[in-house]
Short mmCIF file of C-alpha atoms and ligand atoms in Angstrom, two decimals:
data_model
loop_
_atom_site.label_atom_id
_atom_site.label_comp_id
_atom_site.label_asym_id
_atom_site.label_seq_id
_atom_site.Cartn_x
_atom_site.Cartn_y
_atom_site.Cartn_z
CA MET A 7 22.53 -33.87 -69.84
CA GLN A 8 19.65 -35.25 -67.90
CA GLU A 9 17.37 -37.63 -69.75
CA LEU A 10 13.99 -36.22 -70.64
CA TYR A 11 12.22 -38.87 -68.56
CA TYR A 12 14.01 -37.74 -65.40
CA LYS A 13 13.14 -34.08 -65.75
CA SER A 14 10.70 -32.50 -63.34
CA ALA A 15 7.30 -31.19 -64.37
CA SER A 16 8.40 -27.61 -63.90
CA GLU A 17 11.48 -28.10 -66.12
CA LEU A 18 9.32 -29.81 -68.73
CA ALA A 19 6.76 -26.99 -68.59
CA GLU A 20 9.52 -24.56 -69.54
CA LEU A 21 10.68 -26.70 -72.44
CA LEU A 22 7.11 -26.97 -73.68
CA ALA A 23 6.53 -23.25 -73.30
CA GLY A 24 9.76 -22.43 -75.13
CA GLY A 25 8.78 -24.63 -78.04
CA GLU A 26 11.82 -26.88 -77.47
CA LEU A 27 9.66 -29.91 -76.83
CA SER A 28 6.19 -31.08 -77.80
CA SER A 29 3.84 -33.00 -75.57
CA VAL A 30 3.77 -35.81 -78.13
CA GLU A 31 7.59 -36.10 -77.96
CA LEU A 32 7.50 -36.07 -74.19
CA THR A 33 4.69 -38.60 -73.93
CA GLN A 34 6.44 -40.83 -76.46
CA ALA A 35 9.66 -40.63 -74.43
CA LEU A 36 7.81 -41.87 -71.34
CA ILE A 37 6.09 -44.62 -73.28
CA ASP A 38 9.49 -45.76 -74.63
CA ARG A 39 11.02 -45.62 -71.17
CA THR A 40 8.13 -47.62 -69.76
CA LYS A 41 8.49 -50.21 -72.49
CA SER A 42 12.19 -50.57 -71.78
CA VAL A 43 12.13 -50.79 -67.96
CA ASP A 44 8.68 -51.86 -66.84
CA GLU A 45 9.42 -55.50 -67.48
CA GLN A 46 11.77 -55.22 -64.49
CA VAL A 47 9.86 -52.73 -62.36
CA GLY A 48 6.27 -53.82 -62.95
CA ALA A 49 4.80 -50.44 -62.01
CA PHE A 50 2.01 -50.48 -64.58
CA ASN A 51 -1.08 -52.65 -64.65
CA SER A 52 -1.82 -51.26 -68.11
CA PHE A 53 -1.48 -48.19 -70.26
CA ASP A 54 -3.36 -46.93 -73.25
CA GLU A 55 -0.69 -45.68 -75.61
CA ALA A 56 -3.01 -44.40 -78.32
CA ASP A 57 -5.17 -42.52 -75.83
CA ALA A 58 -2.14 -40.86 -74.18
CA LEU A 59 -0.71 -39.78 -77.53
CA ALA A 60 -4.11 -38.41 -78.59
CA GLN A 61 -4.27 -36.31 -75.40
CA ALA A 62 -0.70 -35.12 -76.03
CA SER A 63 -1.43 -34.09 -79.57
CA ALA A 64 -4.55 -32.21 -78.43
CA SER A 65 -2.30 -30.36 -75.99
CA ASP A 66 0.16 -29.50 -78.76
CA GLU A 67 -2.71 -28.13 -80.84
CA ARG A 68 -3.88 -25.96 -77.96
CA ARG A 69 -0.38 -24.62 -77.57
CA ALA A 70 -0.05 -23.89 -81.28
CA SER A 71 -3.26 -21.84 -81.16
CA GLY A 72 -2.27 -20.01 -77.97
CA ASP A 73 -4.84 -21.69 -75.72
CA VAL A 74 -2.55 -23.31 -73.14
CA LEU A 75 -4.56 -24.32 -70.08
CA GLY A 76 -1.77 -23.86 -67.51
CA PRO A 77 1.59 -25.18 -66.35
CA LEU A 78 0.51 -28.82 -66.45
CA ASP A 79 -0.78 -28.69 -70.01
CA GLY A 80 0.86 -31.49 -72.00
CA ILE A 81 2.63 -33.12 -69.05
CA PRO A 82 1.87 -36.81 -68.40
CA VAL A 83 0.58 -37.86 -64.97
CA GLY A 84 0.51 -41.50 -63.85
CA LEU A 85 -2.52 -42.74 -61.95
CA LYS A 86 -2.96 -45.33 -59.26
CA ASP A 87 -5.33 -48.00 -60.50
CA ASN A 88 -8.00 -47.16 -57.92
CA LEU A 89 -8.98 -43.82 -59.48
CA ALA A 90 -11.87 -43.71 -61.93
CA VAL A 91 -11.02 -42.51 -65.44
CA TYR A 92 -13.86 -42.59 -67.96
CA GLY A 93 -13.41 -45.38 -70.49
CA GLN A 94 -10.27 -46.80 -68.81
CA PRO A 95 -9.87 -49.97 -66.72
CA LEU A 96 -10.23 -49.57 -62.95
CA THR A 97 -8.97 -52.78 -61.40
CA CYS A 98 -7.80 -51.89 -57.87
CA SER A 99 -5.32 -54.70 -58.64
CA SER A 100 -8.11 -57.14 -57.84
CA LYS A 101 -9.49 -60.08 -59.73
CA MET A 102 -12.85 -58.73 -58.61
CA LEU A 103 -12.55 -55.77 -61.00
CA GLU A 104 -10.29 -57.32 -63.60
CA ARG A 105 -12.60 -56.52 -66.49
CA PHE A 106 -14.22 -53.38 -65.12
CA VAL A 107 -14.08 -50.19 -67.21
CA SER A 108 -14.99 -46.94 -65.46
CA PRO A 109 -18.14 -45.21 -66.72
CA TYR A 110 -17.16 -41.86 -65.15
CA ASP A 111 -14.27 -39.63 -64.07
CA ALA A 112 -13.19 -39.12 -60.46
CA THR A 113 -13.30 -35.46 -59.46
CA CYS A 114 -9.50 -35.28 -59.29
CA ILE A 115 -9.38 -36.70 -62.83
CA GLN A 116 -11.85 -34.16 -64.12
CA LYS A 117 -9.79 -31.43 -62.53
CA LEU A 118 -6.61 -32.80 -64.07
CA LYS A 119 -8.27 -32.95 -67.46
CA SER A 120 -9.13 -29.28 -67.14
CA THR A 121 -5.41 -28.49 -66.67
CA GLY A 122 -4.54 -30.25 -69.93
CA ALA A 123 -2.34 -32.86 -68.22
CA VAL A 124 -1.94 -36.12 -70.16
CA LEU A 125 -3.40 -39.01 -68.15
CA PHE A 126 -1.09 -41.92 -68.62
CA GLY A 127 -1.42 -45.46 -67.35
CA ARG A 128 -2.90 -47.46 -64.50
CA LEU A 129 -0.37 -48.02 -61.73
CA ASN A 130 -0.15 -51.11 -59.56
CA LEU A 131 -1.19 -51.22 -55.89
CA ASP A 132 -1.89 -53.66 -53.12
CA GLU A 133 -5.37 -55.01 -53.80
CA PHE A 134 -7.90 -52.30 -52.86
CA ALA A 135 -4.97 -50.34 -51.35
CA MET A 136 -4.60 -52.83 -48.51
CA GLY A 137 -0.93 -53.37 -47.85
CA SER A 138 2.50 -51.82 -47.50
CA SER A 139 4.53 -53.55 -50.20
CA THR A 140 2.53 -53.84 -53.45
CA GLU A 141 3.00 -57.58 -53.14
CA ASN A 142 -0.75 -58.07 -52.53
CA SER A 143 -1.68 -57.34 -56.13
CA ALA A 144 -3.69 -59.87 -58.11
CA PHE A 145 -1.50 -59.00 -61.11
CA GLY A 146 1.90 -59.56 -59.50
CA PRO A 147 4.21 -57.41 -57.42
CA THR A 148 6.01 -54.18 -58.32
CA SER A 149 9.76 -54.01 -57.67
CA ASN A 150 11.77 -51.23 -56.09
CA PRO A 151 13.78 -49.52 -58.87
CA TRP A 152 16.72 -49.05 -56.45
CA ASN A 153 16.95 -52.77 -55.79
CA LEU A 154 14.69 -55.07 -57.73
CA GLU A 155 14.80 -57.67 -54.93
CA CYS A 156 13.08 -55.21 -52.62
CA VAL A 157 9.50 -53.97 -52.41
CA PRO A 158 8.64 -50.41 -53.47
CA GLY A 159 6.40 -50.01 -50.42
CA GLY A 160 2.68 -49.76 -50.67
CA SER A 161 -0.02 -49.51 -51.36
CA SER A 162 0.84 -46.82 -53.96
CA GLY A 163 3.98 -48.80 -54.89
CA GLY A 164 3.29 -48.59 -58.62
CA SER A 165 3.00 -44.79 -58.46
CA ALA A 166 6.21 -44.38 -56.42
CA ALA A 167 8.21 -46.85 -58.51
CA ALA A 168 7.04 -45.29 -61.79
CA VAL A 169 8.23 -41.84 -60.71
CA ALA A 170 11.53 -43.21 -59.38
CA ALA A 171 12.18 -45.23 -62.55
CA GLY A 172 11.44 -42.38 -64.96
CA GLU A 173 8.22 -43.98 -66.22
CA ALA A 174 6.10 -41.09 -64.96
CA VAL A 175 6.90 -37.41 -64.37
CA PHE A 176 4.65 -37.50 -61.33
CA ALA A 177 1.67 -39.56 -60.25
CA LEU A 178 -1.38 -39.71 -58.04
CA GLY A 179 -1.67 -42.19 -55.20
CA SER A 180 -3.98 -42.63 -52.25
CA ASP A 181 -3.11 -42.74 -48.58
CA THR A 182 -5.29 -44.41 -45.95
CA GLY A 183 -2.59 -45.26 -43.44
CA GLY A 184 0.62 -44.28 -45.18
CA SER A 185 0.23 -45.52 -48.73
CA ILE A 186 1.65 -42.40 -50.36
CA ARG A 187 4.33 -41.51 -47.82
CA GLN A 188 5.81 -44.96 -47.15
CA PRO A 189 6.34 -45.92 -50.83
CA ALA A 190 7.66 -42.40 -51.50
CA SER A 191 10.22 -43.01 -48.77
CA TYR A 192 11.17 -46.47 -50.07
CA CYS A 193 11.56 -45.22 -53.65
CA GLY A 194 13.26 -41.89 -52.96
CA VAL A 195 10.52 -39.58 -54.23
CA VAL A 196 8.38 -36.86 -52.65
CA GLY A 197 4.91 -37.91 -51.46
CA LEU A 198 2.19 -35.86 -49.85
CA LYS A 199 -0.92 -36.95 -47.99
CA PRO A 200 -3.20 -33.93 -47.89
CA THR A 201 -5.40 -32.97 -44.95
CA TYR A 202 -8.60 -35.04 -44.87
CA GLY A 203 -11.10 -33.00 -46.90
CA ARG A 204 -8.56 -31.12 -49.03
CA VAL A 205 -9.08 -33.37 -52.07
CA SER A 206 -12.41 -34.86 -53.12
CA ARG A 207 -12.58 -38.63 -52.77
CA TYR A 208 -15.29 -38.93 -55.40
CA GLY A 209 -14.16 -41.57 -57.87
CA LEU A 210 -11.51 -43.09 -55.59
CA ALA A 211 -12.46 -46.73 -54.98
CA ALA A 212 -13.30 -46.55 -51.27
CA PHE A 213 -11.19 -48.50 -48.77
CA ALA A 214 -11.74 -46.69 -45.45
CA SER A 215 -13.69 -43.53 -46.20
CA SER A 216 -12.84 -41.60 -43.04
CA LEU A 217 -9.11 -42.07 -43.68
CA ASP A 218 -8.63 -42.12 -47.48
CA GLN A 219 -7.04 -39.16 -49.24
CA ILE A 220 -5.69 -38.80 -52.78
CA GLY A 221 -2.33 -37.06 -53.15
CA PRO A 222 0.76 -36.54 -55.32
CA LEU A 223 4.03 -38.45 -55.69
CA ALA A 224 6.67 -36.39 -57.48
CA ARG A 225 10.36 -35.83 -58.16
CA ASN A 226 10.51 -32.70 -56.07
CA VAL A 227 8.50 -30.55 -53.69
CA LYS A 228 7.49 -27.99 -56.29
CA ASP A 229 6.00 -30.64 -58.57
CA ALA A 230 4.11 -32.12 -55.62
CA ALA A 231 2.76 -28.63 -54.86
CA SER A 232 1.56 -28.06 -58.40
CA LEU A 233 -0.10 -31.46 -58.66
CA LEU A 234 -1.79 -30.92 -55.30
CA GLN A 235 -2.96 -27.53 -56.55
CA ALA A 236 -4.60 -29.15 -59.54
CA ILE A 237 -6.68 -31.63 -57.54
CA SER A 238 -7.60 -29.66 -54.40
CA GLY A 239 -10.87 -28.01 -53.56
CA HIS A 240 -14.45 -28.47 -52.49
CA ASP A 241 -16.66 -30.85 -54.44
CA ALA A 242 -20.41 -31.24 -54.12
CA PHE A 243 -19.96 -34.98 -54.79
CA ASP A 244 -17.93 -35.48 -51.60
CA SER A 245 -19.63 -34.07 -48.52
CA THR A 246 -16.40 -34.42 -46.53
CA SER A 247 -14.44 -32.17 -48.88
CA TYR A 248 -13.49 -28.81 -47.41
CA LYS A 249 -15.30 -25.60 -48.34
CA ALA A 250 -12.63 -22.94 -48.40
CA GLU A 251 -10.16 -21.22 -50.65
CA VAL A 252 -7.25 -23.35 -51.74
CA PRO A 253 -3.98 -21.45 -51.21
CA ASP A 254 -1.49 -21.11 -54.02
CA PHE A 255 0.84 -23.91 -52.94
CA VAL A 256 3.54 -23.11 -55.49
CA ALA A 257 3.61 -19.39 -54.66
CA SER A 258 3.75 -20.18 -50.92
CA LEU A 259 7.02 -22.02 -51.46
CA GLU A 260 8.54 -18.60 -52.10
CA SER A 261 6.56 -16.55 -49.61
CA LEU A 262 7.18 -18.93 -46.70
CA LYS A 263 10.85 -19.49 -47.49
CA GLY A 264 13.36 -18.86 -44.73
CA ARG A 265 10.91 -18.72 -41.82
CA GLN A 266 12.26 -19.71 -38.44
CA TRP A 267 9.97 -22.63 -37.81
CA THR A 268 9.44 -24.32 -34.49
CA LEU A 269 9.70 -28.03 -35.20
CA GLY A 270 8.69 -30.81 -32.84
CA LEU A 271 10.28 -34.22 -32.45
CA PRO A 272 7.65 -36.58 -31.01
CA LYS A 273 9.65 -38.71 -28.63
CA GLU A 274 7.41 -41.76 -29.13
CA TYR A 275 8.46 -41.84 -32.81
CA PHE A 276 12.12 -42.11 -31.92
CA ALA A 277 11.87 -44.34 -28.84
CA GLY A 278 12.40 -47.75 -30.41
CA VAL A 279 14.48 -46.67 -33.37
CA ALA A 280 16.74 -43.98 -31.92
CA ASP A 281 19.96 -45.87 -32.60
CA SER A 282 18.93 -47.58 -35.80
CA PRO A 283 21.64 -46.87 -38.41
CA ALA A 284 18.89 -46.86 -41.03
CA LEU A 285 17.60 -43.62 -39.54
CA GLU A 286 20.89 -41.74 -39.59
CA PRO A 287 19.70 -39.62 -42.57
CA VAL A 288 16.64 -38.57 -40.55
CA ARG A 289 18.85 -37.44 -37.66
CA GLN A 290 21.04 -35.49 -40.07
CA ALA A 291 17.98 -33.80 -41.55
CA ILE A 292 16.91 -32.70 -38.09
CA GLU A 293 20.39 -31.22 -37.54
CA PHE A 294 20.07 -29.39 -40.83
CA TYR A 295 16.95 -27.61 -39.59
CA ARG A 296 18.63 -26.81 -36.29
CA GLY A 297 21.49 -25.31 -38.28
CA LEU A 298 19.05 -23.11 -40.17
CA GLY A 299 18.03 -21.55 -36.89
CA CYS A 300 14.75 -23.41 -36.46
CA GLU A 301 13.82 -24.19 -32.89
CA ILE A 302 13.78 -27.97 -32.36
CA LYS A 303 11.66 -29.15 -29.45
CA GLU A 304 10.99 -32.58 -28.08
CA VAL A 305 7.23 -33.15 -27.73
CA SER A 306 5.04 -36.05 -26.70
CA LEU A 307 2.13 -37.75 -28.48
CA PRO A 308 1.28 -40.16 -25.69
CA HIS A 309 -1.35 -42.21 -27.52
CA THR A 310 0.96 -43.14 -30.39
CA GLU A 311 1.35 -46.70 -29.15
CA TYR A 312 -2.35 -47.37 -29.81
CA ALA A 313 -2.36 -46.02 -33.36
CA VAL A 314 -1.78 -49.27 -35.26
CA ALA A 315 -4.39 -51.19 -33.26
CA THR A 316 -6.90 -48.36 -33.61
CA TYR A 317 -6.29 -48.08 -37.32
CA TYR A 318 -6.79 -51.81 -37.95
CA ILE A 319 -10.18 -51.64 -36.26
CA VAL A 320 -11.44 -48.45 -37.90
CA ALA A 321 -10.01 -49.23 -41.35
CA THR A 322 -11.22 -52.82 -41.47
CA ALA A 323 -14.68 -51.87 -40.18
CA GLU A 324 -15.06 -49.31 -42.94
CA ALA A 325 -13.56 -51.65 -45.53
CA SER A 326 -15.99 -54.43 -44.67
CA SER A 327 -18.84 -52.04 -45.36
CA ASN A 328 -17.32 -50.43 -48.48
CA LEU A 329 -16.42 -53.75 -50.07
CA ALA A 330 -19.91 -55.19 -49.59
CA ARG A 331 -20.80 -53.69 -52.97
CA TYR A 332 -18.60 -56.23 -54.76
CA ASP A 333 -21.21 -58.92 -54.81
CA GLY A 334 -20.77 -60.74 -58.11
CA ILE A 335 -24.14 -59.48 -59.30
CA ARG A 336 -23.44 -56.09 -60.80
CA TYR A 337 -20.10 -55.04 -62.28
CA THR A 338 -17.74 -57.42 -60.54
CA HIS A 339 -16.28 -60.86 -60.94
CA ARG A 340 -19.11 -63.44 -61.03
CA ALA A 341 -18.51 -67.07 -60.11
CA GLU A 342 -20.08 -69.09 -62.88
CA SER A 343 -18.80 -72.61 -63.09
CA PHE A 344 -20.66 -73.98 -60.11
CA ASP A 345 -24.20 -74.93 -59.17
CA ALA A 346 -25.60 -71.95 -57.32
CA LYS A 347 -28.53 -72.75 -55.02
CA ASP A 348 -29.52 -69.11 -54.56
CA SER A 349 -28.18 -65.56 -54.78
CA VAL A 350 -26.35 -65.83 -51.45
CA ASP A 351 -24.44 -68.72 -52.94
CA ILE A 352 -23.42 -66.49 -55.86
CA TYR A 353 -22.27 -63.69 -53.53
CA CYS A 354 -20.21 -66.07 -51.44
CA GLN A 355 -18.57 -67.93 -54.27
CA SER A 356 -17.89 -64.74 -56.28
CA ARG A 357 -16.30 -63.05 -53.29
CA ALA A 358 -14.31 -66.15 -52.44
CA GLU A 359 -12.90 -66.20 -55.98
CA GLY A 360 -12.60 -62.45 -56.58
CA PHE A 361 -10.87 -61.25 -53.40
CA GLY A 362 -7.31 -62.05 -52.37
CA GLU A 363 -6.23 -63.27 -48.93
CA GLU A 364 -5.50 -59.89 -47.35
CA VAL A 365 -8.80 -58.38 -48.49
CA LYS A 366 -10.70 -61.34 -47.07
CA ARG A 367 -8.81 -61.09 -43.80
CA ARG A 368 -9.84 -57.46 -43.47
CA VAL A 369 -13.47 -57.97 -44.44
CA ILE A 370 -13.74 -60.70 -41.82
CA LEU A 371 -11.98 -58.64 -39.15
CA GLY A 372 -14.08 -55.57 -39.96
CA THR A 373 -17.31 -57.50 -39.86
CA TYR A 374 -16.30 -58.94 -36.51
CA VAL A 375 -15.49 -55.60 -34.85
CA LEU A 376 -18.83 -54.19 -36.02
CA SER A 377 -20.91 -57.16 -34.93
CA SER A 378 -23.33 -56.81 -32.03
CA GLY A 379 -21.65 -57.87 -28.84
CA TYR A 380 -18.21 -56.78 -30.05
CA TYR A 381 -19.07 -53.33 -31.38
CA ASP A 382 -18.63 -51.58 -28.01
CA ALA A 383 -15.50 -53.47 -27.10
CA TYR A 384 -13.71 -52.80 -30.40
CA TYR A 385 -15.22 -50.31 -32.80
CA LEU A 386 -16.58 -47.83 -30.28
CA LYS A 387 -13.41 -48.06 -28.17
CA ALA A 388 -11.28 -47.48 -31.26
CA GLN A 389 -13.28 -44.36 -32.13
CA LYS A 390 -12.61 -43.00 -28.66
CA VAL A 391 -8.90 -43.70 -28.91
CA ARG A 392 -8.92 -42.08 -32.33
CA THR A 393 -10.17 -38.88 -30.69
CA LEU A 394 -7.37 -39.06 -28.12
CA ILE A 395 -4.82 -39.41 -30.92
CA ARG A 396 -6.25 -36.36 -32.68
CA GLN A 397 -6.16 -34.39 -29.42
CA ASP A 398 -2.48 -35.30 -28.95
CA PHE A 399 -1.76 -33.50 -32.22
CA GLU A 400 -3.99 -30.53 -31.37
CA ARG A 401 -2.05 -30.09 -28.16
CA VAL A 402 1.44 -30.20 -29.71
CA PHE A 403 0.45 -27.97 -32.60
CA ARG A 404 -0.16 -25.19 -30.09
CA GLU A 405 3.59 -25.28 -29.43
CA VAL A 406 5.14 -26.19 -32.77
CA ASP A 407 4.53 -25.48 -36.45
CA ALA A 408 5.27 -28.98 -37.67
CA LEU A 409 6.68 -32.33 -36.59
CA LEU A 410 9.74 -34.13 -37.95
CA THR A 411 9.70 -37.93 -37.81
CA PRO A 412 10.93 -40.96 -39.74
CA VAL A 413 8.47 -42.18 -42.40
CA ALA A 414 9.07 -45.84 -41.65
CA PRO A 415 11.19 -47.83 -39.19
CA GLU A 416 13.48 -49.12 -41.96
CA PRO A 417 14.21 -48.70 -45.67
CA ALA A 418 12.57 -50.96 -48.27
CA PHE A 419 12.53 -54.60 -47.19
CA ARG A 420 13.00 -57.67 -49.34
CA LYS A 421 10.10 -59.20 -51.20
CA GLY A 422 8.56 -62.07 -49.29
CA GLU A 423 10.20 -60.97 -46.05
CA LYS A 424 7.01 -59.97 -44.24
CA GLU A 425 4.73 -62.92 -44.65
CA ASP A 426 3.22 -62.43 -41.23
CA PRO A 427 0.50 -59.77 -41.67
CA LEU A 428 1.28 -58.15 -38.31
CA SER A 429 4.90 -57.46 -39.25
CA MET A 430 3.64 -55.86 -42.45
CA TYR A 431 1.15 -53.72 -40.50
CA LEU A 432 3.99 -52.41 -38.34
CA SER A 433 5.74 -50.81 -41.29
CA ASP A 434 3.12 -48.04 -41.01
CA VAL A 435 3.59 -47.18 -37.32
CA PHE A 436 4.79 -43.67 -38.12
CA THR A 437 2.31 -42.81 -40.86
CA ILE A 438 -1.01 -44.12 -39.56
CA SER A 439 -1.62 -41.48 -36.87
CA ALA A 440 -1.80 -38.68 -39.46
CA ASN A 441 -4.73 -40.45 -41.12
CA LEU A 442 -6.50 -41.04 -37.82
CA ALA A 443 -6.05 -37.34 -36.97
CA GLY A 444 -6.75 -36.11 -40.51
CA ILE A 445 -3.59 -33.99 -40.68
CA PRO A 446 -1.30 -33.57 -43.71
CA GLY A 447 2.06 -35.32 -44.04
CA LEU A 448 4.97 -35.00 -46.44
CA SER A 449 7.55 -37.68 -47.16
CA LEU A 450 10.81 -36.24 -48.42
CA PRO A 451 13.97 -38.08 -49.57
CA CYS A 452 16.65 -37.34 -46.96
CA GLY A 453 19.43 -39.82 -47.69
CA TYR A 454 20.30 -43.48 -48.12
CA SER A 455 20.90 -46.51 -45.98
CA GLY A 456 22.50 -49.57 -47.54
CA GLY A 457 21.95 -48.08 -50.99
CA LEU A 458 18.23 -47.62 -50.41
CA PRO A 459 16.43 -44.29 -50.04
CA VAL A 460 15.22 -43.09 -46.65
CA GLY A 461 12.49 -40.49 -46.15
CA LEU A 462 11.86 -37.76 -43.61
CA GLN A 463 8.25 -37.20 -42.61
CA ILE A 464 6.99 -33.67 -41.96
CA LEU A 465 3.56 -33.58 -40.32
CA GLY A 466 1.63 -30.32 -40.35
CA LYS A 467 -1.41 -28.59 -38.94
CA PRO A 468 -4.73 -29.23 -40.68
CA PHE A 469 -4.85 -27.46 -44.06
CA LYS A 470 -1.27 -26.24 -43.72
CA GLU A 471 0.11 -28.23 -46.64
CA ASP A 472 1.73 -24.98 -47.77
CA GLU A 473 3.85 -24.92 -44.61
CA ILE A 474 5.10 -28.51 -44.74
CA LEU A 475 5.88 -28.12 -48.43
CA ALA A 476 7.89 -24.97 -47.72
CA ILE A 477 9.72 -26.63 -44.83
CA GLY A 478 10.48 -29.60 -47.05
CA GLN A 479 11.72 -27.51 -49.92
CA GLU A 480 14.23 -25.81 -47.66
CA PHE A 481 15.92 -29.19 -47.08
CA GLU A 482 15.57 -30.29 -50.68
CA THR A 483 17.29 -27.18 -52.03
CA ALA A 484 20.32 -27.87 -49.82
CA HIS A 485 20.31 -31.64 -50.53
CA PRO A 486 19.45 -32.37 -54.16
CA PHE A 487 18.72 -36.09 -53.75
CA LYS A 488 16.09 -35.52 -56.40
CA ASP A 489 18.89 -35.51 -58.97
CA GLN A 490 19.99 -39.04 -58.09
CA HIS A 491 18.35 -41.95 -59.84
CA PRO A 492 18.39 -45.72 -59.59
CA LYS A 493 20.44 -47.63 -62.14
CA LEU A 494 18.10 -49.64 -64.31
N1 LIG B 517 -0.49 -50.19 -45.18
C1 LIG B 517 -1.73 -49.71 -44.64
C2 LIG B 517 -2.78 -50.78 -44.82
O1 LIG B 517 -2.42 -51.82 -45.22
C3 LIG B 517 -2.12 -48.45 -45.30
C4 LIG B 517 -2.72 -48.63 -46.63
C5 LIG B 517 -3.09 -47.36 -47.29
O2 LIG B 517 -2.69 -46.29 -46.85
N2 LIG B 517 -3.92 -47.48 -48.32
O3 LIG B 517 -3.93 -50.59 -44.59
#
């Protein structure tokens, strides 16, 4: 029998509904699992056991009195430590916010609370979500549950590793350039970056506001759909959130099943990696769709080669502005043991002490590309190229329903292997364009290479998360990788 902590949210919902399990029992099982494996995995920055059990027991009381709030009621959800939860720490894995406690709830958290889900734990990330390995955390790295010598990917590495290791049923992450999809691929779980605007960013610690989106990491496509359902929708607190009906993502899995999709293979995504043995599972997944009768078409996204460079201008520019608020004066780390001449001295010293290397590198780069004299050459140029990248997608989406690509050029790499920041940046070559274009992307386990999971990326049209989820589920049903787990 499958352990409780490896069951999916939908299986658990049935056990809860049938009275075979209580939320307190379930939450306790996850707490016990976390206590037994997190020493090795390091997915959690912290968790509030008493608070989680109190939420679980409130859920059990609701159920006893017939007031169940929905299918997520009583099911624990892990949270990346850059989402604001009232009364809980919000560290962004930075020394800067080490002692900060959030005075309010993010919109996605409020929405989750209204579903009765049990909010459990603060999951590790690269500091301020800047990175691809969860090694850039002020509180130490997270390990990949499939091979503890390897990274879990990043920046939502804590969220992905927690789901893979059975420490969370599912979890929220954030994706600015690939931070949900790439760790999902490395850890063998499902990850979805929604369309820009689908989910309110209010209460997500801002990294690059025009790229950031919150999304689910889960054991299977259906769980990702139901978690996305819970957090989607317009929000007056985020003017970039989308004003329209949210489809029923779970119901669409059924209604869209079996369609003969036209699927594009962007040739630029396969150019350098076509023969890589690590991508054999991706090629097999493509053949699976061909075998289903889907039309597979080669397409071109000619501006792909500029995506990484464009991203590191736009993202760092926005980060330099967003991170200016951490000044040592208000709620952040304050440098104290030195002789400050004036307030500028306090800002400088506090920021020097509070931020890690990678964050500083980006603030400096971002400030540079926005400075007068360089603005036109870098920032403005990058914005123009960003438009060209978006237009590439608009053009191919007139011909195809979705695109199939690798998530990353390789499976999880070893810790310490990518010390050169540029080599780290390149692990996002296949995920970054979706953020620049604002389109949704799904990362789906599609096999293994050298004992490590490999993901397939399915990119969709704006606001067509229902379609990429349905396409993904078709593969998942035929290939139940979701039932395989790392040995811990
Ligand atoms: N790895 C990319 C970066 O370092 C993406 C991060 C993210 O999506 N938050 O910026």
